[in-house]
Structures are given as structure tokens and as C-alpha cells.
Amino acid sequence: MKHLLASTALILSLALPAAAQDYTPDPDAKAGGSIVLTYKDDVATLDPAIGYDWQNWSMIKSLFDGLMDYVPGTTTLRPGLAESYEISPDGLVYTFKLRPGVKFHNGREMTAEDVKYSLDRVTNPATQSPGAGFFASIAGFENAGDGGLSGVEVVDPQTVKITLTRPDATFLHVMALNFSFVVPKEVVEAEGADFGKKPVGTGAFKLTEWTLGQRLVFEKNPDYWIAGVPYLDSFTVEVGQEPVVALLRLQNGEVDIPGDGIPPAKFQEVMADPAQAERVVQGGQLHTGYVTMNVTQAPFDKVEVRKAVNMAINKDRVVQIINGRAVPANQPLPPSMPGYTKDYAGYPHDVEGAKKLLAEAGYPDGFETELFVMNTDPNPRIAQAIQQDLAAIGIKASIQSLAQANVIEAGGAGTAPMIWSGGMAWIADFPDPSNFYGPILSCAGAGEGGWNWSKYCNEALDAKAVEADSMFDPAKAEDRLKLWSGVYMGVMEDAPWAPVFNEERYTMRSERMGGADELYVDPVSIPVNYDYVWVKE
């Protein structure tokens, strides 16, 4: 990372000016104005300890802040509420110095006590946070409860010290996750279960209206700690809007951003119209769709068979099924993920080469198997295309089209020979390569009920993964990413997956919306970074 000093004794981040932080403000940006967004579904909650879906993700980011943050439109870490931080030589102790004068929306100044309370709260089983597991490396996590985390200590009002049980290079990313965002104790306790509907944070916007089933209104926080941010005076989220209606309203100038994106049924029509296509913004997601092969079952216990499957699938044709809203994948990591191996071509689409590999594995006439798939469109159609590709090399795969829960159950139990992951494919929780390995490719993930549906276990690669995540020194970040690249190249050599595509996000913005395209397909603030977009008028 830029702006970090490394020494033998200590790693110390520089105290950066709040307005800079590795981000150059848009010179054309104008302050003021309001915009309208639409969503089909209402928002479930805006409590950062609870919210865990793509729709509320960026709203929560605009209401709250964490110790760490990301440069807008990128996956690059930067300090957030922490003005600076220190990491001990053994990588076990992180000391964060807080920015002075940061205030909650209720006017109270934020302190280290609030940071501790927030981390204690998200890890307390009583909170039932879906993100509690991300904090497992903090000392005392296994005993988390009303007594709080023993590993989180308030040194003084502006300093908090967090002790880990093991070095964890992903820890700063965890401190940028929504689940780690800082909340005021007195408001949480006063509102109780209603805090998710009456949120109070330190963010760039504050919620001023929530009419269930109709709208949410967010207004600019005039006391926000980053000077000049946000640009907008307010934004309104209208819910209960069908995507097709939202698109029509955008065309009529009534909506600025259709939150659900371009309706699939209208995609080709939009892209064929130059006036509409000009307003389309495209960006990569931290997503990969793939076919798993159970390496513990014949014939997928033979690497030649698994490589043959990789070579059989016509990925370009599969992408066409979803109107080109993806790019062919050649490895587990998506292109926008740090650690992605840019010069790796992957397995070519080669029918004759695949047949040769099957013959070498002892299956010159192919074999019969099953391909499990979630029964929601377009996944059955994608499975049928894969089925046809497999048939071309002699593999007869019967499709088992089931509800999502049943496919997940079969994958976890190891009873599914092959699974198309669509609808359940992996989207990273944070932009670090480790998040694509541990849950879905490691030996631990291959256990009963785990998400490693290939039941693949390479202990040598597991050891490299542990080594990579122990490289906590930011000065060694590039070396760490190279190590992760090697791990994924090892995975591709073993071929427990056939990566098929990386979904691209397509959205639209009205003619009056300003700001870089990256802000509208922000890989972290999905689906849009409200804090930095602006209005031209």
C-alpha cells in the first residue's frame, strides 16, 4: 500500500490529511442537488451488525464508518476512522489512533469506547450477526458475550488496541467490513430492535425518513469528517418499483439510478439504442461462476478427467445465454480481485484435446454422471449448455434441477458429482484473495456441510495459504499476492473446478449524474458509492 512506512520494529501508517487519503477529488464535481434511486424490494435493516445483502450494503456504508475504508471505486485500503495504526513486529497487536473530532449524527463525539462497544456487540452471540465469524482471530472471540472481547482494549479516548491470536493479513480488510462499523451505545440501547430502522452513525449521510414499503430519504451530514464529502444534499430510495417500470421512469427523467440494474428482458433493447447505451455503466464484480467436480468420486478422482471437463465447456456460448453480461473465467479469482494472475490463459476450449485426455484416463467412450443446478432461471439453461458441451466429448450428464437449499445440501454432503454454482456462486466479502480460498477450496472447507463442494484438499496449497495470510507486513503486500497467485495456479493444475464466467455489473445513470464510472460499479460499495457521485445541474 502507498503511504506506509516499514521498519524492523514497527509498521506505522502515515497520518494522512482527511481530504486526501489516496483519492483525488473530481475537479468537475459540484456540491448540491438530490437524486432518486429505485429498488423492487424494501430494505430489511440498516444495522451494520446485521445487514448482509447487496441492496443495503452501500446504504450502510453511507451511514457509518469503520476504522479502515477503501479508496472510492477501488479495492485499495485506506485509513477510515483510524487516523493511523501500528502493527507489532509479531503481527498480533494492532493499535489504532482515532481521528479527533469525529461526531455521530446525534452530535456526540466518537471515542475508542465506541469502537470497543461495536466490536463487542457484533461478536456477542445475542446480536446474531451473520458477520461475527470474520472476527475469529481477535483474542477472546471464543468467549465473546456480554463481557466483551478480551482482545479489544481502550488505551485512551483516541486509541484502541486489538490483540489477535494469530497473524492475519486480512485483518485490516475486516476492519473495513460493514460489520465492524462504529455505532453509539446509547442509541443502540435506546432503540433496541428498532436500531436497524433508526440508525445513527458517523457517515456522510443520515437517515431522515423511512416510510416502509415506499421510500427512504438520506440527507447530507454537514459535520462529516471528510471535507467536501458528500456532494449530494440528499438521495431518496424508492422501493416497491418493478425494474421494468424503473427503467421507463429513468427514460422519462424521473429516476437517476435504477438500483436493480437493467432488466434482463430489456438488456438487448437498451444496448441497441445509442441514446440509452451511452448511459450504461459496466464494471467487474468480485464474482466467479464455476462447475465443481467431486474429486473423491470416480471418475473425477482423475485429474485428466477434470481437465477434460475444463476443455469441453464453451464459455463464450454460456456467456451469450446471459446476454453477454459476463466475461469468460480462466481461474478461481475474478479479474478485479488482487492476486489475479493476468498472464494465465487457462484451459482452451478444445473438444478433441478433451477427448484425448478422457482416453488417457481410461474413459475413451466417456461416462455417465449428474450435474446439479439451482432451479432458478437462467441457471437451468446454463446447465443445459454445459450438458451439451460435455456430451460432445462423450460425458452424459443428467441434470438435477433443484431448489437452492437442496443443491447446497448435496454439495456440502458430497453427494453431488458435479454442481453448476450459478445463483450460489462466490462473491467476495472483502477484496482479498484469501476469501476465495478458505471457504470454497481449502481442506477445512471440504468438511461435511462445507462450501468446498469439490471436496478438494491439497495440504501443500493449504500450507502456502497459511503462509500468505501470515504475511501481515504491508511492505510485503506484493510478495503476498504473488504467493496467492501461485496457490490458485496450483488449484488450476489440479482442476477441481471448471471456472466458467465472471459476472459483469451493468447499471444506468441519468444524463444529469456526474462522477467516474467506477463509482457506479464500485467493487466494494455495491451497487453505487453514494458519497462521491454528484449532480451536473
Short mmCIF file of N, CA, C and O in Angstrom, two decimals, residues 273-385:
data_model
loop_
_atom_site.label_atom_id
_atom_site.label_comp_id
_atom_site.label_asym_id
_atom_site.label_seq_id
_atom_site.Cartn_x
_atom_site.Cartn_y
_atom_site.Cartn_z
N ASP A 273 -29.88 0.73 -28.42
CA ASP A 273 -30.29 2.13 -28.56
C ASP A 273 -29.12 3.02 -28.13
O ASP A 273 -28.79 3.09 -26.94
N PRO A 274 -28.47 3.71 -29.06
CA PRO A 274 -27.29 4.51 -28.71
C PRO A 274 -27.53 5.50 -27.58
O PRO A 274 -26.67 5.71 -26.73
N ALA A 275 -28.72 6.12 -27.57
CA ALA A 275 -29.01 7.11 -26.53
C ALA A 275 -29.05 6.48 -25.15
O ALA A 275 -28.58 7.07 -24.16
N GLN A 276 -29.61 5.26 -25.06
CA GLN A 276 -29.65 4.57 -23.77
C GLN A 276 -28.31 3.92 -23.44
O GLN A 276 -27.86 3.96 -22.28
N ALA A 277 -27.69 3.32 -24.44
CA ALA A 277 -26.41 2.64 -24.20
C ALA A 277 -25.35 3.59 -23.67
O ALA A 277 -24.46 3.20 -22.92
N GLU A 278 -25.47 4.87 -24.06
CA GLU A 278 -24.50 5.86 -23.60
C GLU A 278 -24.57 6.06 -22.10
O GLU A 278 -23.58 6.47 -21.47
N ARG A 279 -25.71 5.75 -21.51
CA ARG A 279 -25.89 5.92 -20.07
C ARG A 279 -25.61 4.65 -19.28
O ARG A 279 -25.76 4.62 -18.07
N VAL A 280 -25.22 3.58 -19.97
CA VAL A 280 -24.92 2.31 -19.32
C VAL A 280 -23.50 2.34 -18.76
O VAL A 280 -22.57 2.81 -19.41
N VAL A 281 -23.35 1.85 -17.55
CA VAL A 281 -22.03 1.73 -16.91
C VAL A 281 -21.77 0.25 -16.64
O VAL A 281 -22.62 -0.45 -16.09
N GLN A 282 -20.61 -0.22 -17.04
CA GLN A 282 -20.24 -1.61 -16.88
C GLN A 282 -19.02 -1.72 -15.97
O GLN A 282 -18.10 -0.91 -16.05
N GLY A 283 -19.03 -2.73 -15.10
CA GLY A 283 -17.89 -2.94 -14.21
C GLY A 283 -17.82 -4.36 -13.72
O GLY A 283 -18.82 -5.07 -13.68
N GLY A 284 -16.62 -4.79 -13.35
CA GLY A 284 -16.44 -6.15 -12.86
C GLY A 284 -16.93 -6.30 -11.44
O GLY A 284 -17.00 -5.34 -10.67
N GLN A 285 -17.29 -7.54 -11.11
CA GLN A 285 -17.66 -7.87 -9.74
C GLN A 285 -16.63 -8.85 -9.18
O GLN A 285 -15.92 -9.51 -9.94
N LEU A 286 -16.57 -8.95 -7.88
CA LEU A 286 -15.67 -9.93 -7.25
C LEU A 286 -16.40 -11.28 -7.21
O LEU A 286 -16.69 -11.83 -6.16
N HIS A 287 -16.70 -11.82 -8.40
CA HIS A 287 -17.58 -12.98 -8.55
C HIS A 287 -16.99 -13.96 -9.56
O HIS A 287 -16.42 -13.56 -10.57
N THR A 288 -17.18 -15.25 -9.28
CA THR A 288 -16.85 -16.29 -10.25
C THR A 288 -17.93 -17.36 -10.23
O THR A 288 -18.33 -17.83 -9.15
N GLY A 289 -18.43 -17.73 -11.41
CA GLY A 289 -19.35 -18.85 -11.55
C GLY A 289 -18.57 -20.05 -12.06
O GLY A 289 -17.75 -19.91 -12.99
N TYR A 290 -18.79 -21.23 -11.51
CA TYR A 290 -17.93 -22.37 -11.80
C TYR A 290 -18.69 -23.68 -11.70
O TYR A 290 -19.78 -23.76 -11.10
N VAL A 291 -18.10 -24.71 -12.28
CA VAL A 291 -18.60 -26.08 -12.13
C VAL A 291 -17.65 -26.82 -11.20
O VAL A 291 -16.44 -26.83 -11.42
N THR A 292 -18.21 -27.41 -10.14
CA THR A 292 -17.38 -28.21 -9.24
C THR A 292 -17.41 -29.67 -9.66
O THR A 292 -18.40 -30.15 -10.22
N MET A 293 -16.33 -30.37 -9.39
CA MET A 293 -16.24 -31.82 -9.63
C MET A 293 -15.76 -32.49 -8.36
O MET A 293 -14.73 -32.10 -7.81
N ASN A 294 -16.50 -33.46 -7.89
CA ASN A 294 -16.18 -34.13 -6.63
C ASN A 294 -14.97 -35.04 -6.82
O ASN A 294 -15.07 -36.13 -7.39
N VAL A 295 -13.81 -34.58 -6.33
CA VAL A 295 -12.55 -35.28 -6.57
C VAL A 295 -12.44 -36.58 -5.78
O VAL A 295 -11.51 -37.36 -6.00
N THR A 296 -13.39 -36.84 -4.86
CA THR A 296 -13.35 -38.07 -4.07
C THR A 296 -14.12 -39.20 -4.75
O THR A 296 -14.11 -40.33 -4.26
N GLN A 297 -14.80 -38.90 -5.85
CA GLN A 297 -15.60 -39.90 -6.55
C GLN A 297 -15.04 -40.15 -7.94
O GLN A 297 -14.65 -39.21 -8.64
N ALA A 298 -15.03 -41.44 -8.36
CA ALA A 298 -14.68 -41.74 -9.75
C ALA A 298 -15.82 -41.25 -10.64
O ALA A 298 -16.99 -41.30 -10.23
N PRO A 299 -15.53 -40.76 -11.81
CA PRO A 299 -14.21 -40.66 -12.45
C PRO A 299 -13.47 -39.34 -12.17
O PRO A 299 -12.40 -39.11 -12.69
N PHE A 300 -14.08 -38.49 -11.33
CA PHE A 300 -13.47 -37.18 -11.09
C PHE A 300 -12.29 -37.23 -10.13
O PHE A 300 -11.71 -36.19 -9.81
N ASP A 301 -11.93 -38.44 -9.71
CA ASP A 301 -10.71 -38.59 -8.91
C ASP A 301 -9.47 -38.56 -9.80
O ASP A 301 -8.34 -38.54 -9.29
N LYS A 302 -9.67 -38.52 -11.10
CA LYS A 302 -8.55 -38.46 -12.04
C LYS A 302 -8.45 -37.05 -12.62
O LYS A 302 -9.41 -36.51 -13.18
N VAL A 303 -7.27 -36.47 -12.50
CA VAL A 303 -7.08 -35.08 -12.92
C VAL A 303 -7.29 -34.92 -14.41
O VAL A 303 -7.75 -33.87 -14.88
N GLU A 304 -6.99 -35.98 -15.20
CA GLU A 304 -7.19 -35.88 -16.65
C GLU A 304 -8.67 -35.65 -16.99
O GLU A 304 -9.00 -34.90 -17.91
N VAL A 305 -9.55 -36.31 -16.23
CA VAL A 305 -10.98 -36.14 -16.45
C VAL A 305 -11.39 -34.70 -16.12
O VAL A 305 -12.16 -34.06 -16.87
N ARG A 306 -10.88 -34.19 -15.03
CA ARG A 306 -11.25 -32.83 -14.62
C ARG A 306 -10.73 -31.79 -15.63
O ARG A 306 -11.42 -30.81 -15.94
N LYS A 307 -9.54 -32.02 -16.15
CA LYS A 307 -9.01 -31.12 -17.17
C LYS A 307 -9.83 -31.22 -18.45
O LYS A 307 -10.05 -30.21 -19.14
N ALA A 308 -10.29 -32.41 -18.77
CA ALA A 308 -11.12 -32.60 -19.96
C ALA A 308 -12.42 -31.80 -19.85
O ALA A 308 -12.87 -31.18 -20.83
N VAL A 309 -13.01 -31.79 -18.67
CA VAL A 309 -14.24 -31.01 -18.46
C VAL A 309 -13.95 -29.52 -18.67
O VAL A 309 -14.73 -28.80 -19.30
N ASN A 310 -12.82 -29.06 -18.14
CA ASN A 310 -12.44 -27.66 -18.34
C ASN A 310 -12.33 -27.32 -19.83
O ASN A 310 -12.74 -26.24 -20.25
N MET A 311 -11.79 -28.26 -20.61
CA MET A 311 -11.57 -28.00 -22.03
C MET A 311 -12.85 -28.19 -22.85
O MET A 311 -12.97 -27.66 -23.96
N ALA A 312 -13.83 -28.88 -22.29
CA ALA A 312 -15.07 -29.17 -23.04
C ALA A 312 -16.02 -27.98 -23.06
O ALA A 312 -16.77 -27.79 -24.02
N ILE A 313 -16.03 -27.19 -21.99
CA ILE A 313 -17.04 -26.15 -21.84
C ILE A 313 -16.74 -24.94 -22.73
O ILE A 313 -15.66 -24.35 -22.66
N ASN A 314 -17.71 -24.59 -23.55
CA ASN A 314 -17.62 -23.42 -24.42
C ASN A 314 -18.10 -22.21 -23.62
O ASN A 314 -19.30 -21.91 -23.59
N LYS A 315 -17.20 -21.53 -22.99
CA LYS A 315 -17.55 -20.45 -22.08
C LYS A 315 -18.18 -19.26 -22.80
O LYS A 315 -19.08 -18.60 -22.27
N ASP A 316 -17.71 -18.99 -24.01
CA ASP A 316 -18.29 -17.88 -24.77
C ASP A 316 -19.77 -18.11 -25.03
O ASP A 316 -20.58 -17.17 -24.96
N ARG A 317 -20.14 -19.35 -25.32
CA ARG A 317 -21.55 -19.66 -25.57
C ARG A 317 -22.38 -19.52 -24.30
O ARG A 317 -23.51 -19.04 -24.33
N VAL A 318 -21.81 -19.90 -23.17
CA VAL A 318 -22.53 -19.75 -21.90
C VAL A 318 -22.76 -18.28 -21.60
O VAL A 318 -23.83 -17.87 -21.16
N VAL A 319 -21.75 -17.45 -21.87
CA VAL A 319 -21.88 -16.01 -21.63
C VAL A 319 -23.00 -15.43 -22.50
O VAL A 319 -23.74 -14.54 -22.07
N GLN A 320 -23.15 -15.96 -23.71
CA GLN A 320 -24.21 -15.47 -24.60
C GLN A 320 -25.60 -15.73 -24.01
O GLN A 320 -26.54 -14.95 -24.24
N ILE A 321 -25.74 -16.82 -23.24
CA ILE A 321 -27.03 -17.15 -22.65
C ILE A 321 -27.50 -16.05 -21.70
O ILE A 321 -28.69 -15.81 -21.55
N ILE A 322 -26.56 -15.37 -21.06
CA ILE A 322 -26.93 -14.28 -20.15
C ILE A 322 -26.68 -12.92 -20.80
O ILE A 322 -26.31 -11.95 -20.14
N ASN A 323 -26.88 -12.89 -22.12
CA ASN A 323 -26.80 -11.64 -22.88
C ASN A 323 -25.45 -10.94 -22.77
O ASN A 323 -25.36 -9.71 -22.81
N GLY A 324 -24.40 -11.74 -22.62
CA GLY A 324 -23.06 -11.17 -22.59
C GLY A 324 -22.73 -10.39 -21.34
O GLY A 324 -21.77 -9.61 -21.33
N ARG A 325 -23.48 -10.63 -20.27
CA ARG A 325 -23.26 -9.85 -19.04
C ARG A 325 -22.21 -10.50 -18.14
O ARG A 325 -22.36 -10.57 -16.93
N ALA A 326 -21.16 -10.99 -18.75
CA ALA A 326 -20.07 -11.65 -18.02
C ALA A 326 -18.88 -11.75 -18.96
O ALA A 326 -18.99 -11.49 -20.16
N VAL A 327 -17.74 -12.12 -18.40
CA VAL A 327 -16.56 -12.43 -19.21
C VAL A 327 -16.13 -13.85 -18.87
O VAL A 327 -16.30 -14.31 -17.73
N PRO A 328 -15.63 -14.61 -19.85
CA PRO A 328 -15.19 -15.97 -19.56
C PRO A 328 -14.13 -15.99 -18.47
O PRO A 328 -13.23 -15.13 -18.43
N ALA A 329 -14.23 -16.95 -17.57
CA ALA A 329 -13.27 -17.07 -16.46
C ALA A 329 -12.21 -18.10 -16.79
O ALA A 329 -12.48 -19.10 -17.47
N ASN A 330 -11.00 -17.87 -16.31
CA ASN A 330 -9.93 -18.85 -16.55
C ASN A 330 -9.24 -19.30 -15.26
O ASN A 330 -8.30 -20.08 -15.30
N GLN A 331 -9.72 -18.81 -14.11
CA GLN A 331 -9.13 -19.18 -12.82
C GLN A 331 -10.15 -18.84 -11.73
O GLN A 331 -11.13 -18.14 -12.00
N PRO A 332 -9.96 -19.32 -10.52
CA PRO A 332 -10.94 -19.05 -9.46
C PRO A 332 -11.13 -17.56 -9.17
O PRO A 332 -12.25 -17.13 -8.95
N LEU A 333 -10.06 -16.77 -9.14
CA LEU A 333 -10.18 -15.36 -8.82
C LEU A 333 -10.75 -14.58 -10.00
O LEU A 333 -10.38 -14.82 -11.16
N PRO A 334 -11.64 -13.61 -9.74
CA PRO A 334 -12.11 -12.72 -10.80
C PRO A 334 -11.04 -11.70 -11.15
O PRO A 334 -10.16 -11.41 -10.33
N PRO A 335 -11.10 -11.10 -12.36
CA PRO A 335 -10.05 -10.16 -12.80
C PRO A 335 -9.87 -8.95 -11.90
O PRO A 335 -8.78 -8.39 -11.83
N SER A 336 -10.94 -8.52 -11.21
CA SER A 336 -10.83 -7.32 -10.38
C SER A 336 -10.32 -7.61 -8.97
O SER A 336 -10.21 -6.69 -8.15
N MET A 337 -9.99 -8.88 -8.69
CA MET A 337 -9.51 -9.25 -7.37
C MET A 337 -7.98 -9.17 -7.31
O MET A 337 -7.29 -9.70 -8.19
N PRO A 338 -7.42 -8.51 -6.28
CA PRO A 338 -5.96 -8.55 -6.11
C PRO A 338 -5.48 -10.00 -6.05
O PRO A 338 -6.11 -10.84 -5.43
N GLY A 339 -4.38 -10.28 -6.71
CA GLY A 339 -3.85 -11.63 -6.76
C GLY A 339 -4.22 -12.39 -8.02
O GLY A 339 -3.71 -13.49 -8.27
N TYR A 340 -5.10 -11.81 -8.84
CA TYR A 340 -5.48 -12.42 -10.11
C TYR A 340 -4.25 -12.53 -11.01
O TYR A 340 -3.46 -11.59 -11.11
N THR A 341 -4.06 -13.68 -11.64
CA THR A 341 -2.88 -13.92 -12.48
C THR A 341 -3.19 -13.49 -13.91
O THR A 341 -3.88 -14.19 -14.65
N LYS A 342 -2.69 -12.32 -14.30
CA LYS A 342 -3.07 -11.72 -15.57
C LYS A 342 -2.54 -12.46 -16.79
O LYS A 342 -3.16 -12.44 -17.85
N ASP A 343 -1.39 -13.10 -16.67
CA ASP A 343 -0.80 -13.74 -17.84
C ASP A 343 -1.15 -15.22 -17.96
O ASP A 343 -0.54 -15.96 -18.73
N TYR A 344 -2.16 -15.66 -17.21
CA TYR A 344 -2.59 -17.07 -17.26
C TYR A 344 -3.76 -17.19 -18.23
O TYR A 344 -4.77 -16.48 -18.10
N ALA A 345 -3.64 -18.10 -19.21
CA ALA A 345 -4.67 -18.25 -20.24
C ALA A 345 -5.75 -19.24 -19.87
O ALA A 345 -6.86 -19.20 -20.41
N GLY A 346 -5.46 -20.14 -18.94
CA GLY A 346 -6.46 -21.14 -18.57
C GLY A 346 -6.53 -22.27 -19.59
O GLY A 346 -5.69 -22.38 -20.49
N TYR A 347 -7.53 -23.12 -19.47
CA TYR A 347 -7.69 -24.25 -20.39
C TYR A 347 -8.45 -23.79 -21.63
O TYR A 347 -9.50 -23.14 -21.52
N PRO A 348 -7.95 -24.13 -22.81
CA PRO A 348 -8.64 -23.71 -24.03
C PRO A 348 -9.89 -24.56 -24.27
O PRO A 348 -10.00 -25.68 -23.75
N HIS A 349 -10.82 -24.02 -25.05
CA HIS A 349 -11.96 -24.82 -25.49
C HIS A 349 -11.46 -25.72 -26.62
O HIS A 349 -11.19 -25.26 -27.73
N ASP A 350 -11.29 -27.00 -26.33
CA ASP A 350 -10.65 -27.93 -27.26
C ASP A 350 -11.31 -29.30 -27.13
O ASP A 350 -10.96 -30.10 -26.26
N VAL A 351 -12.30 -29.56 -27.99
CA VAL A 351 -13.08 -30.80 -27.91
C VAL A 351 -12.19 -32.02 -28.14
O VAL A 351 -12.24 -33.01 -27.39
N GLU A 352 -11.38 -31.97 -29.17
CA GLU A 352 -10.52 -33.13 -29.47
C GLU A 352 -9.49 -33.36 -28.37
O GLU A 352 -9.19 -34.50 -28.00
N GLY A 353 -8.93 -32.27 -27.84
CA GLY A 353 -7.97 -32.40 -26.75
C GLY A 353 -8.62 -32.99 -25.51
O GLY A 353 -8.01 -33.80 -24.80
N ALA A 354 -9.88 -32.61 -25.26
CA ALA A 354 -10.60 -33.15 -24.11
C ALA A 354 -10.86 -34.64 -24.28
O ALA A 354 -10.72 -35.43 -23.33
N LYS A 355 -11.24 -35.03 -25.50
CA LYS A 355 -11.46 -36.47 -25.76
C LYS A 355 -10.18 -37.27 -25.53
O LYS A 355 -10.22 -38.38 -24.98
N LYS A 356 -9.06 -36.71 -25.94
CA LYS A 356 -7.77 -37.39 -25.76
C LYS A 356 -7.46 -37.59 -24.29
O LYS A 356 -6.99 -38.67 -23.87
N LEU A 357 -7.74 -36.57 -23.48
CA LEU A 357 -7.50 -36.69 -22.04
C LEU A 357 -8.39 -37.75 -21.41
O LEU A 357 -7.95 -38.51 -20.54
N LEU A 358 -9.66 -37.81 -21.85
CA LEU A 358 -10.56 -38.85 -21.32
C LEU A 358 -10.04 -40.24 -21.66
O LEU A 358 -10.09 -41.16 -20.82
N ALA A 359 -9.54 -40.40 -22.89
CA ALA A 359 -9.00 -41.70 -23.28
C ALA A 359 -7.79 -42.06 -22.43
O ALA A 359 -7.64 -43.22 -21.99
N GLU A 360 -6.93 -41.07 -22.17
CA GLU A 360 -5.75 -41.32 -21.33
C GLU A 360 -6.14 -41.72 -19.92
O GLU A 360 -5.42 -42.48 -19.24
N ALA A 361 -7.29 -41.22 -19.46
CA ALA A 361 -7.76 -41.53 -18.11
C ALA A 361 -8.49 -42.87 -18.05
O ALA A 361 -8.89 -43.31 -16.96
N GLY A 362 -8.67 -43.53 -19.21
CA GLY A 362 -9.36 -44.81 -19.23
C GLY A 362 -10.83 -44.73 -19.56
O GLY A 362 -11.58 -45.68 -19.33
N TYR A 363 -11.26 -43.58 -20.12
CA TYR A 363 -12.67 -43.39 -20.47
C TYR A 363 -12.79 -42.96 -21.94
O TYR A 363 -13.30 -41.88 -22.25
N PRO A 364 -12.34 -43.82 -22.87
CA PRO A 364 -12.39 -43.43 -24.28
C PRO A 364 -13.82 -43.24 -24.80
O PRO A 364 -14.03 -42.51 -25.77
N ASP A 365 -14.77 -43.89 -24.16
CA ASP A 365 -16.17 -43.77 -24.57
C ASP A 365 -16.97 -42.85 -23.64
O ASP A 365 -18.20 -42.82 -23.70
N GLY A 366 -16.27 -42.13 -22.78
CA GLY A 366 -16.95 -41.24 -21.85
C GLY A 366 -17.55 -41.98 -20.68
O GLY A 366 -17.19 -43.12 -20.38
N PHE A 367 -18.52 -41.35 -20.01
CA PHE A 367 -19.16 -41.95 -18.84
C PHE A 367 -20.44 -41.19 -18.53
O PHE A 367 -20.74 -40.15 -19.16
N GLU A 368 -21.21 -41.69 -17.59
CA GLU A 368 -22.44 -41.02 -17.17
C GLU A 368 -22.25 -40.38 -15.81
O GLU A 368 -21.54 -40.93 -14.95
N THR A 369 -22.87 -39.23 -15.59
CA THR A 369 -22.76 -38.54 -14.30
C THR A 369 -23.99 -37.66 -14.11
O THR A 369 -24.93 -37.71 -14.91
N GLU A 370 -23.98 -36.86 -13.04
CA GLU A 370 -25.07 -35.95 -12.76
C GLU A 370 -24.53 -34.54 -12.57
O GLU A 370 -23.46 -34.35 -11.97
N LEU A 371 -25.28 -33.56 -13.08
CA LEU A 371 -24.93 -32.16 -12.91
C LEU A 371 -26.06 -31.49 -12.13
O LEU A 371 -27.18 -31.38 -12.62
N PHE A 372 -25.76 -31.08 -10.91
CA PHE A 372 -26.76 -30.42 -10.05
C PHE A 372 -26.79 -28.93 -10.38
O PHE A 372 -25.74 -28.30 -10.64
N VAL A 373 -28.00 -28.35 -10.32
CA VAL A 373 -28.14 -26.94 -10.65
C VAL A 373 -29.32 -26.35 -9.88
O VAL A 373 -30.33 -27.03 -9.63
N MET A 374 -29.20 -25.10 -9.48
CA MET A 374 -30.31 -24.38 -8.85
C MET A 374 -31.39 -24.13 -9.91
O MET A 374 -31.09 -23.75 -11.04
N ASN A 375 -32.65 -24.31 -9.51
CA ASN A 375 -33.73 -24.33 -10.50
C ASN A 375 -34.29 -22.96 -10.87
O ASN A 375 -35.40 -22.86 -11.38
N THR A 376 -33.54 -21.90 -10.64
CA THR A 376 -33.98 -20.55 -10.99
C THR A 376 -33.29 -20.09 -12.27
O THR A 376 -32.07 -20.20 -12.40
N ASP A 377 -34.09 -19.57 -13.21
CA ASP A 377 -33.55 -19.08 -14.47
C ASP A 377 -32.52 -17.97 -14.22
O ASP A 377 -32.70 -17.15 -13.32
N PRO A 378 -31.41 -17.94 -14.97
CA PRO A 378 -31.10 -18.72 -16.17
C PRO A 378 -30.29 -19.98 -15.91
O PRO A 378 -29.76 -20.57 -16.86
N ASN A 379 -30.16 -20.39 -14.65
CA ASN A 379 -29.24 -21.48 -14.33
C ASN A 379 -29.55 -22.81 -15.01
O ASN A 379 -28.64 -23.48 -15.49
N PRO A 380 -30.83 -23.24 -15.09
CA PRO A 380 -31.10 -24.48 -15.83
C PRO A 380 -30.68 -24.38 -17.30
O PRO A 380 -30.18 -25.37 -17.87
N ARG A 381 -30.85 -23.21 -17.90
CA ARG A 381 -30.44 -23.05 -19.30
C ARG A 381 -28.91 -23.12 -19.44
O ARG A 381 -28.39 -23.66 -20.42
N ILE A 382 -28.21 -22.55 -18.47
CA ILE A 382 -26.75 -22.64 -18.48
C ILE A 382 -26.32 -24.09 -18.33
O ILE A 382 -25.41 -24.58 -19.03
N ALA A 383 -26.99 -24.81 -17.42
CA ALA A 383 -26.66 -26.23 -17.21
C ALA A 383 -26.89 -27.04 -18.47
O ALA A 383 -26.11 -27.96 -18.79
N GLN A 384 -27.93 -26.72 -19.21
CA GLN A 384 -28.21 -27.44 -20.45
C GLN A 384 -27.11 -27.20 -21.48
O GLN A 384 -26.71 -28.12 -22.21
N ALA A 385 -26.59 -25.97 -21.54
CA ALA A 385 -25.48 -25.69 -22.46
C ALA A 385 -24.24 -26.47 -22.06
O ALA A 385 -23.54 -27.04 -22.91
#
